[in-house]
Amino acid sequence: MLLPTPRRRATLLLAVGGGVLTEAGFPGLGWWPLTVLGLALLFVALARDSARWNALVGLVFGLALFVPHVTFVEAAVGLVPWLALATAEAGLVALFAAAWAWARRGEVIWGAARLQIPVFAALWVAVEELRSVWPFGGFPWGRLAFAQADSPLGRWAWAGGVPLVSFLVAAAGAVLALGLVALRRANLGRASGALLGVALIVVSGVFLPLSSAPTDGRLEVGAVQGNVPDRGLDSFSQAREVLRNHVTGTEQLAQRVERPLDVVLWPENSTDIDPRADAEAADLVTRAAQAVGAPILVGTDHYPESGGRLNSALLWDPQTGPGVSYDKLHPTPFAEYIPLRSIARAVSDAVDRVRTDMIPGSAVGALDVEVPRLDRTVTLGVGICFEVAYDDIIRNTVQDGAELIVIPTNNATFGRTDLSVQQLAMSRIRAMEHGRATVQISTVGVSALIDPAGVILERTEHWSAEQMSAALPLRSSLTPATRFGDAVVWAFRGLGVAVVLAGMAGAARVRRSDRALVDA
């Protein structure tokens, strides 16, 4: 039985609805089942054979998804950059939609909807991977997996990382689409079978062996959210005030903890005054470290003699001062450095706020912390702010021995948008993916302590001064996603290219009038 070919106006309406529903699955609404429904509407909307028309449908879907999803860009740098980013991301969804039209033309695929399900899902993931690396290093926001932190599907990150979770969401959406079409045709047998299939895909994650038990002891961790003046982009113009807020928060933490701490975590930009170069800042950080009796992982900047600026996470000992540090490997384009500055300035003069371009670090963020209580060194895996969205950055720290993941972040410039809770969902997925307790610590929130199964143990409110502490489990065993994550990524990339090429070849041998989506 053939799936109906929707009218052009209907496909656009389905695309708008699908994009809106998909975005509603992400934080802050966080209604994760809607991501499956949104992809189902997209699957139906792309039933026409024309690649050019489907590209338009994909663009509409992408705009409906990304315009509301990245509103934090408007809060930070204005209307034009926000719409430019949303349109660029939507353009890559349009590429997916055209590629799907081509892939579906393969002789094996066009005649069997059951095969279309995995091909549709794999191609979606392949384009997610493209968005994650290109252009300017990629922008992974809006990956389906990042809406699944509260879903059983999110647990599949343990097995295959973010790509596998996104694949399962897209596959469930395609199955649901077939079920909705069957239901419309009053074919209750097919409809119930499809809905059962969706349910089985969604609940399958509960059977995965996620564990939060420590394998290498526990680390007594403190985390300080110092808060900053609520002044938007000018929040960090009072750098010493921000530093003092974190010193005060650390002293308050020292008074409330019942057990000695092994390490204290501060957020990104907790001192924009480099304590390695400023005596007053050094004294303040030392005062805080001595008050709590533990080293502090400090977020700061560093200006090397060769030029540029480094975004650093610096370990500061209460007695000896500066120690090992991690410099952010993936600076954010148009925020921390400005590619094509003269062209970007024509779009928004906010680019001139970045006076010194940030340069990338050169080493993986695996930092060793001496822990006398455990009589050994503990390795922390650090990814700064937006780096939580990039698979390889976090995976590499765990492969290099990280027993606990730390995500220092600064959300002050993004106002009261959903950015912080979007990052929190990513941090939870990373915890499940690698089987590591994870700490997201923000200047203004939301900060959280997360166990290795992705469960939030404690969290702060947005725009508040708070402290957290816990004995977090340390783990050294590697999940399948950690071991084989690179292979999973390249498999999806290769499969995406292969199905498109196969479809192009098949189109040359099959008349267009014979090609259609089939539901059998």
XYZ file of C-alpha atoms in Angstrom:
520
model
C 0.000 0.000 0.000
C 1.447 3.367 -1.041
C 1.842 6.229 1.387
C -0.099 9.273 0.224
C 1.776 12.063 -1.498
C 0.773 15.160 0.490
C -0.186 18.398 -1.210
C 2.550 21.010 -1.220
C 0.776 23.278 1.250
C 0.219 20.346 3.572
C 3.898 19.428 3.513
C 4.832 22.935 4.616
C 2.294 22.869 7.432
C 3.564 19.481 8.533
C 7.123 20.837 8.454
C 6.233 23.807 10.650
C 4.387 21.603 13.106
C 7.182 19.036 13.133
C 9.847 21.649 13.823
C 7.846 23.258 16.626
C 7.106 19.902 18.266
C 10.716 18.772 17.960
C 11.956 21.938 19.666
C 9.391 21.476 22.449
C 11.124 18.213 23.301
C 14.273 20.083 24.306
C 14.811 22.016 27.554
C 13.184 24.261 28.701
C 9.772 22.654 27.947
C 11.523 19.307 27.882
C 8.577 17.244 26.618
C 10.897 14.657 25.085
C 8.233 12.416 23.416
C 7.456 15.343 21.130
C 10.819 14.910 19.399
C 9.585 11.553 18.128
C 6.288 13.071 16.981
C 8.113 15.980 15.343
C 10.313 13.627 13.306
C 7.206 11.618 12.358
C 5.614 14.728 10.858
C 8.826 15.491 8.993
C 8.926 11.944 7.575
C 5.400 12.344 6.213
C 6.112 15.867 4.946
C 9.024 14.540 2.874
C 6.902 12.020 0.968
C 7.142 13.907 -2.314
C 9.850 12.729 -4.704
C 11.287 16.145 -5.614
C 14.619 16.843 -3.920
C 14.226 20.574 -4.496
C 10.791 20.687 -2.920
C 11.911 18.535 -0.023
C 14.826 20.900 0.542
C 12.304 23.714 1.008
C 10.305 21.520 3.398
C 13.481 20.766 5.341
C 14.352 24.453 5.485
C 10.924 25.276 6.911
C 11.222 22.472 9.468
C 14.711 23.677 10.386
C 13.599 27.271 10.878
C 10.679 26.162 13.060
C 13.156 24.159 15.142
C 16.188 26.426 15.350
C 14.691 29.922 15.557
C 13.233 29.196 19.017
C 16.018 26.768 19.952
C 18.871 29.283 19.749
C 17.150 32.376 21.145
C 20.095 32.655 23.539
C 22.096 34.057 20.615
C 19.676 36.968 20.338
C 20.048 37.625 24.076
C 23.832 37.687 23.712
C 24.568 39.438 20.440
C 21.321 40.536 18.836
C 18.611 39.789 16.296
C 20.617 39.471 13.085
C 23.236 36.951 14.360
C 20.449 34.895 15.944
C 18.495 34.642 12.702
C 21.678 34.081 10.690
C 22.678 31.104 12.848
C 19.166 29.646 12.837
C 18.994 29.956 9.052
C 22.414 28.353 8.584
C 21.407 25.381 10.723
C 18.072 25.143 8.916
C 19.983 25.116 5.633
C 21.732 21.939 6.725
C 18.364 20.381 7.550
C 17.344 21.324 4.010
C 20.410 19.428 2.803
C 19.236 16.409 4.800
C 15.796 16.609 3.224
C 17.197 16.746 -0.306
C 19.621 13.933 0.482
C 16.723 11.857 1.812
C 14.868 12.331 -1.466
C 17.956 11.111 -3.335
C 18.656 8.201 -0.952
C 15.066 6.989 -1.130
C 15.371 6.524 -4.888
C 17.557 3.464 -4.479
C 15.820 0.437 -5.998
C 15.878 -1.489 -2.725
C 14.759 1.448 -0.601
C 11.870 3.055 -2.483
C 9.840 -0.127 -2.471
C 10.056 -1.001 1.226
C 9.171 1.379 4.047
C 10.797 -0.954 6.566
C 14.144 -0.224 4.937
C 13.342 3.457 4.696
C 13.169 3.646 8.489
C 16.863 2.909 9.211
C 18.015 4.812 6.118
C 16.041 7.923 7.129
C 17.442 7.718 10.665
C 21.024 7.068 9.582
C 20.944 9.943 7.116
C 19.588 12.280 9.801
C 22.501 11.329 12.061
C 25.002 11.787 9.236
C 23.798 15.362 8.752
C 23.868 15.943 12.522
C 27.509 14.907 12.345
C 28.085 17.351 9.496
C 26.487 20.152 11.531
C 28.776 19.242 14.413
C 31.990 19.823 12.474
C 31.165 22.355 9.719
C 31.350 25.268 9.186
C 33.869 26.898 11.539
C 34.152 23.742 13.619
C 30.414 23.056 13.691
C 27.481 23.825 15.977
C 25.939 20.672 17.520
C 22.897 22.290 19.147
C 19.609 20.630 18.224
C 20.909 17.060 18.023
C 17.983 14.818 18.870
C 19.909 13.018 21.601
C 20.168 16.198 23.647
C 16.390 16.131 24.174
C 16.528 12.623 25.687
C 18.177 13.116 29.095
C 14.879 12.194 30.813
C 13.930 9.542 28.259
C 14.816 5.844 28.349
C 16.342 6.461 24.921
C 18.994 8.663 26.505
C 20.444 5.614 28.225
C 21.531 4.283 24.814
C 24.308 6.880 24.965
C 26.104 4.264 27.088
C 26.205 1.922 24.094
C 26.785 4.205 21.117
C 26.976 7.790 22.257
C 24.969 10.710 20.943
C 24.806 9.384 17.328
C 23.077 6.170 18.394
C 20.531 8.012 20.553
C 19.695 10.395 17.703
C 19.384 7.417 15.346
C 16.851 5.732 17.627
C 14.798 8.926 18.005
C 14.668 9.426 14.235
C 13.873 5.747 13.650
C 11.049 5.886 16.190
C 9.739 8.965 14.397
C 9.708 7.152 11.058
C 7.902 4.149 12.554
C 5.363 6.477 14.172
C 4.805 8.172 10.814
C 3.879 4.845 9.223
C 1.563 4.148 12.127
C -0.188 7.515 11.805
C -0.754 6.977 8.085
C -2.144 3.487 8.743
C -4.403 4.902 11.451
C -5.691 7.541 9.045
C -6.580 4.750 6.639
C -8.303 2.833 9.442
C -5.799 -0.006 9.139
C -5.794 -0.722 12.834
C -3.546 -3.764 12.584
C -0.707 -1.851 10.930
C -1.261 1.157 13.152
C -1.138 -0.830 16.380
C 1.939 -2.721 15.175
C 3.730 0.537 14.393
C 2.786 2.099 17.735
C 3.990 -1.014 19.529
C 7.248 -0.730 17.620
C 7.673 2.881 18.761
C 7.007 1.869 22.350
C 9.559 -0.947 22.177
C 12.213 1.388 20.757
C 11.575 4.004 23.444
C 11.547 1.669 26.443
C 14.477 -0.433 25.251
C 16.972 1.765 27.059
C 15.766 0.701 30.506
C 17.421 -2.686 30.006
C 20.934 -1.257 29.589
C 23.363 -1.894 32.470
C 24.062 1.666 33.592
C 25.747 1.835 36.978
C 26.463 4.616 39.436
C 28.576 2.504 41.764
C 32.144 3.704 42.338
C 34.920 1.470 41.054
C 37.775 3.593 42.403
C 36.446 5.259 45.529
C 34.695 8.599 45.886
C 35.875 12.177 45.500
C 34.683 14.806 47.955
C 33.750 17.632 45.590
C 32.600 21.174 46.263
C 31.225 23.492 43.571
C 30.671 27.233 43.846
C 28.220 29.233 41.750
C 29.218 32.765 42.692
C 26.686 34.685 40.586
C 27.495 37.864 38.653
C 25.823 41.229 38.092
C 22.827 40.767 35.782
C 24.081 43.118 33.081
C 23.954 40.983 29.939
C 27.093 41.334 27.847
C 28.511 43.728 30.433
C 28.215 41.188 33.256
C 31.958 40.652 33.325
C 32.974 44.324 33.181
C 33.287 44.081 36.977
C 35.757 41.204 36.977
C 36.983 41.716 40.536
C 33.403 41.732 41.811
C 32.818 38.392 40.091
C 36.031 36.991 41.596
C 35.074 38.188 45.081
C 31.647 36.563 44.695
C 33.343 33.212 44.142
C 35.744 33.751 47.037
C 32.794 34.554 49.307
C 30.908 31.503 48.047
C 33.913 29.282 48.733
C 34.231 30.617 52.279
C 30.538 29.900 52.824
C 31.046 26.404 51.425
C 33.897 25.846 53.906
C 31.561 26.683 56.776
C 28.777 24.336 55.706
C 30.581 21.146 54.626
C 30.812 18.375 57.198
C 33.713 16.479 55.601
C 37.010 17.779 54.216
C 36.857 18.404 50.498
C 39.307 17.007 47.952
C 38.722 19.652 45.286
C 36.518 22.698 44.710
C 35.222 23.618 41.258
C 34.667 27.158 40.041
C 32.988 28.035 36.728
C 34.393 29.398 33.498
C 35.320 33.094 33.823
C 35.121 32.955 37.610
C 38.166 35.206 37.499
C 38.725 37.022 34.235
C 41.787 38.466 35.949
C 44.548 35.901 35.541
C 45.825 35.149 39.068
C 49.132 34.064 37.530
C 49.656 37.650 36.396
C 47.812 39.716 39.042
C 48.938 39.695 42.678
C 45.593 40.780 44.128
C 43.710 38.089 42.212
C 46.287 35.503 43.325
C 45.806 36.520 46.960
C 42.032 36.226 46.677
C 42.134 32.762 45.077
C 44.698 31.590 47.638
C 42.511 32.921 50.455
C 39.566 30.915 49.135
C 41.635 27.738 48.675
C 43.048 27.999 52.192
C 39.593 28.633 53.646
C 38.289 25.388 52.192
C 41.562 23.486 52.567
C 41.547 22.114 49.033
C 42.742 22.995 45.532
C 40.345 25.002 43.377
C 39.798 24.527 39.661
C 39.564 28.170 38.576
C 38.151 29.517 35.320
C 40.368 32.266 33.952
C 41.996 33.775 30.870
C 45.630 33.720 29.802
C 47.364 35.940 27.250
C 50.430 34.157 25.850
C 53.350 36.217 24.560
C 52.749 34.882 21.066
C 49.374 36.649 20.985
C 45.727 35.760 21.325
C 43.841 34.666 24.407
C 43.383 31.277 26.065
C 40.284 30.231 28.010
C 41.762 28.218 30.874
C 40.726 25.946 33.709
C 43.582 26.315 36.204
C 44.164 24.156 39.282
C 45.180 26.366 42.227
C 46.761 24.789 45.304
C 46.158 26.451 48.694
C 49.896 26.395 49.457
C 51.793 26.414 46.164
C 49.382 28.370 43.977
C 49.077 27.709 40.218
C 49.408 24.153 38.945
C 48.242 22.242 35.891
C 45.746 23.823 33.531
C 43.577 23.037 30.522
C 43.137 25.515 27.681
C 39.878 25.301 25.748
C 40.395 23.333 22.536
C 37.288 24.492 20.692
C 36.733 28.268 20.994
C 33.287 29.328 19.847
C 33.297 31.163 16.504
C 31.731 34.640 16.448
C 31.687 34.659 20.251
C 35.230 33.906 21.441
C 36.946 34.560 18.145
C 35.711 36.278 14.994
C 36.242 34.582 11.642
C 35.884 36.893 8.637
C 35.780 39.856 11.017
C 35.108 42.533 8.388
C 32.163 40.603 6.986
C 30.874 39.686 10.441
C 30.995 43.355 11.483
C 28.585 44.176 8.661
C 26.130 41.733 10.249
C 26.568 42.910 13.850
C 28.889 45.383 15.539
C 28.790 43.113 18.611
C 31.801 41.334 17.114
C 33.942 44.278 18.213
C 33.352 43.252 21.824
C 35.806 40.443 21.094
C 38.941 42.582 20.943
C 41.395 39.693 21.248
C 40.565 36.467 19.453
C 40.656 33.326 21.542
C 43.076 30.686 20.293
C 42.699 26.918 20.832
C 44.690 24.993 23.378
C 46.852 22.069 22.420
C 46.171 19.295 24.964
C 43.235 17.138 26.026
C 41.526 18.306 29.206
C 42.638 15.492 31.505
C 43.921 17.161 34.705
C 45.543 15.249 37.546
C 44.624 16.250 41.095
C 46.587 14.959 44.067
C 44.158 13.540 46.640
C 45.996 12.712 49.894
C 42.879 11.148 51.397
C 42.891 8.519 48.625
C 46.690 8.377 48.559
C 46.708 8.783 44.795
C 46.084 11.110 41.877
C 42.574 11.516 40.457
C 42.129 12.599 36.841
C 39.394 15.100 36.029
C 38.075 15.373 32.465
C 37.410 19.031 31.685
C 35.370 20.468 28.818
C 34.704 24.204 28.987
C 31.196 25.539 28.274
C 30.077 24.742 24.701
C 32.633 21.918 24.532
C 30.109 19.688 26.286
C 28.282 19.488 22.936
C 31.281 18.045 21.054
C 31.577 14.259 21.301
C 35.309 13.892 20.758
C 36.380 16.526 23.286
C 34.673 14.796 26.206
C 35.385 11.268 24.961
C 39.089 11.995 24.636
C 39.345 13.073 28.274
C 37.818 9.770 29.427
C 40.041 7.773 27.100
C 42.956 9.645 28.686
C 41.942 8.444 32.139
C 39.323 10.880 33.434
C 37.403 9.397 36.361
C 34.993 12.320 36.678
C 33.827 14.949 34.143
C 33.756 18.677 34.869
C 31.949 21.240 32.705
C 32.810 24.785 33.845
C 30.561 27.247 32.027
C 29.571 30.901 31.944
C 25.934 31.576 31.084
C 25.747 35.178 32.265
C 25.870 36.693 28.790
C 22.831 34.659 27.708
C 20.398 36.164 30.185
C 17.457 34.073 31.306
C 17.249 31.906 28.192
C 17.212 28.111 28.042
C 20.930 27.801 27.250
C 21.927 26.653 30.723
C 19.321 23.882 30.948
C 20.199 22.811 27.403
C 23.793 22.413 28.540
C 22.625 20.568 31.637
C 20.828 18.022 29.449
C 24.037 17.577 27.435
C 26.021 17.051 30.639
C 23.575 14.362 31.734
C 23.886 12.593 28.386
C 27.699 12.730 28.730
C 27.454 11.162 32.189
C 25.470 8.241 30.765
C 27.646 8.010 27.668
C 30.880 7.572 29.599
C 29.673 6.223 32.933
C 31.175 9.150 34.822
C 29.844 11.428 37.525
C 29.641 14.893 35.993
C 29.658 18.372 37.487
C 28.267 21.305 35.531
C 29.287 24.473 37.335
C 28.078 27.826 36.029
C 28.644 31.416 37.079
C 24.903 32.045 37.307
C 23.354 28.563 36.944
C 22.027 26.158 36.284
C 24.761 24.130 38.010
C 24.374 20.489 38.993
C 26.000 17.374 40.408
C 25.135 14.379 38.224
C 25.726 10.689 38.912
C 27.171 8.310 36.266
C 23.657 7.217 35.252
C 22.673 10.804 34.403
C 20.595 11.397 37.538
C 20.790 14.885 39.051
C 21.903 14.646 42.676
C 21.779 18.367 43.410
C 21.228 21.481 41.321
C 21.085 25.233 41.739
C 18.635 27.834 40.562
C 19.333 30.284 37.769
C 20.884 33.649 38.709
C 21.667 32.817 42.311
C 24.711 32.441 44.551
C 24.828 28.833 45.759
C 27.211 26.061 46.702
C 27.006 22.289 46.324
C 29.006 19.376 47.685
C 28.907 15.590 47.450
C 31.042 12.460 47.574
C 30.929 11.610 43.867
C 31.753 8.109 42.598
C 34.994 7.674 40.682
C 35.007 5.190 37.826
C 37.718 3.904 35.492
C 35.832 1.271 33.465
C 35.090 2.241 29.861
C 31.633 2.078 28.309
C 31.136 0.769 24.756
C 30.521 4.362 23.657
C 33.860 5.462 25.095
C 35.726 2.556 23.533
C 34.114 2.629 20.098
C 32.696 6.137 19.791
C 34.950 7.134 16.892
C 33.947 4.043 14.944
C 30.232 4.729 15.522
C 30.624 8.294 14.252
C 32.476 7.275 11.113
C 30.019 4.445 10.455
C 27.113 6.887 10.353
C 29.056 9.347 8.229
C 30.003 6.642 5.758
C 26.508 5.179 5.696
C 25.016 8.599 4.983
C 27.230 9.090 1.951
C 26.680 5.515 0.738
C 22.877 5.630 0.789
C 22.789 8.938 -1.073
C 25.144 7.653 -3.773
C 23.172 4.421 -4.025
C 19.958 6.391 -4.387
C 21.409 8.546 -7.135
C 22.487 5.449 -9.002
C 19.087 3.834 -8.536
C 17.284 6.924 -9.815
C 18.902 6.424 -13.191
C 17.261 3.014 -13.538
C 13.802 3.628 -12.079
C 11.201 5.862 -13.683
C 10.093 8.713 -11.462
C 6.463 7.691 -11.778
C 7.352 4.326 -10.259
C 9.020 5.747 -7.173
C 6.984 6.212 -3.993
C 7.029 5.582 -0.298
C 5.557 2.174 0.370
C 4.263 1.011 3.662
C 4.876 -2.702 3.267
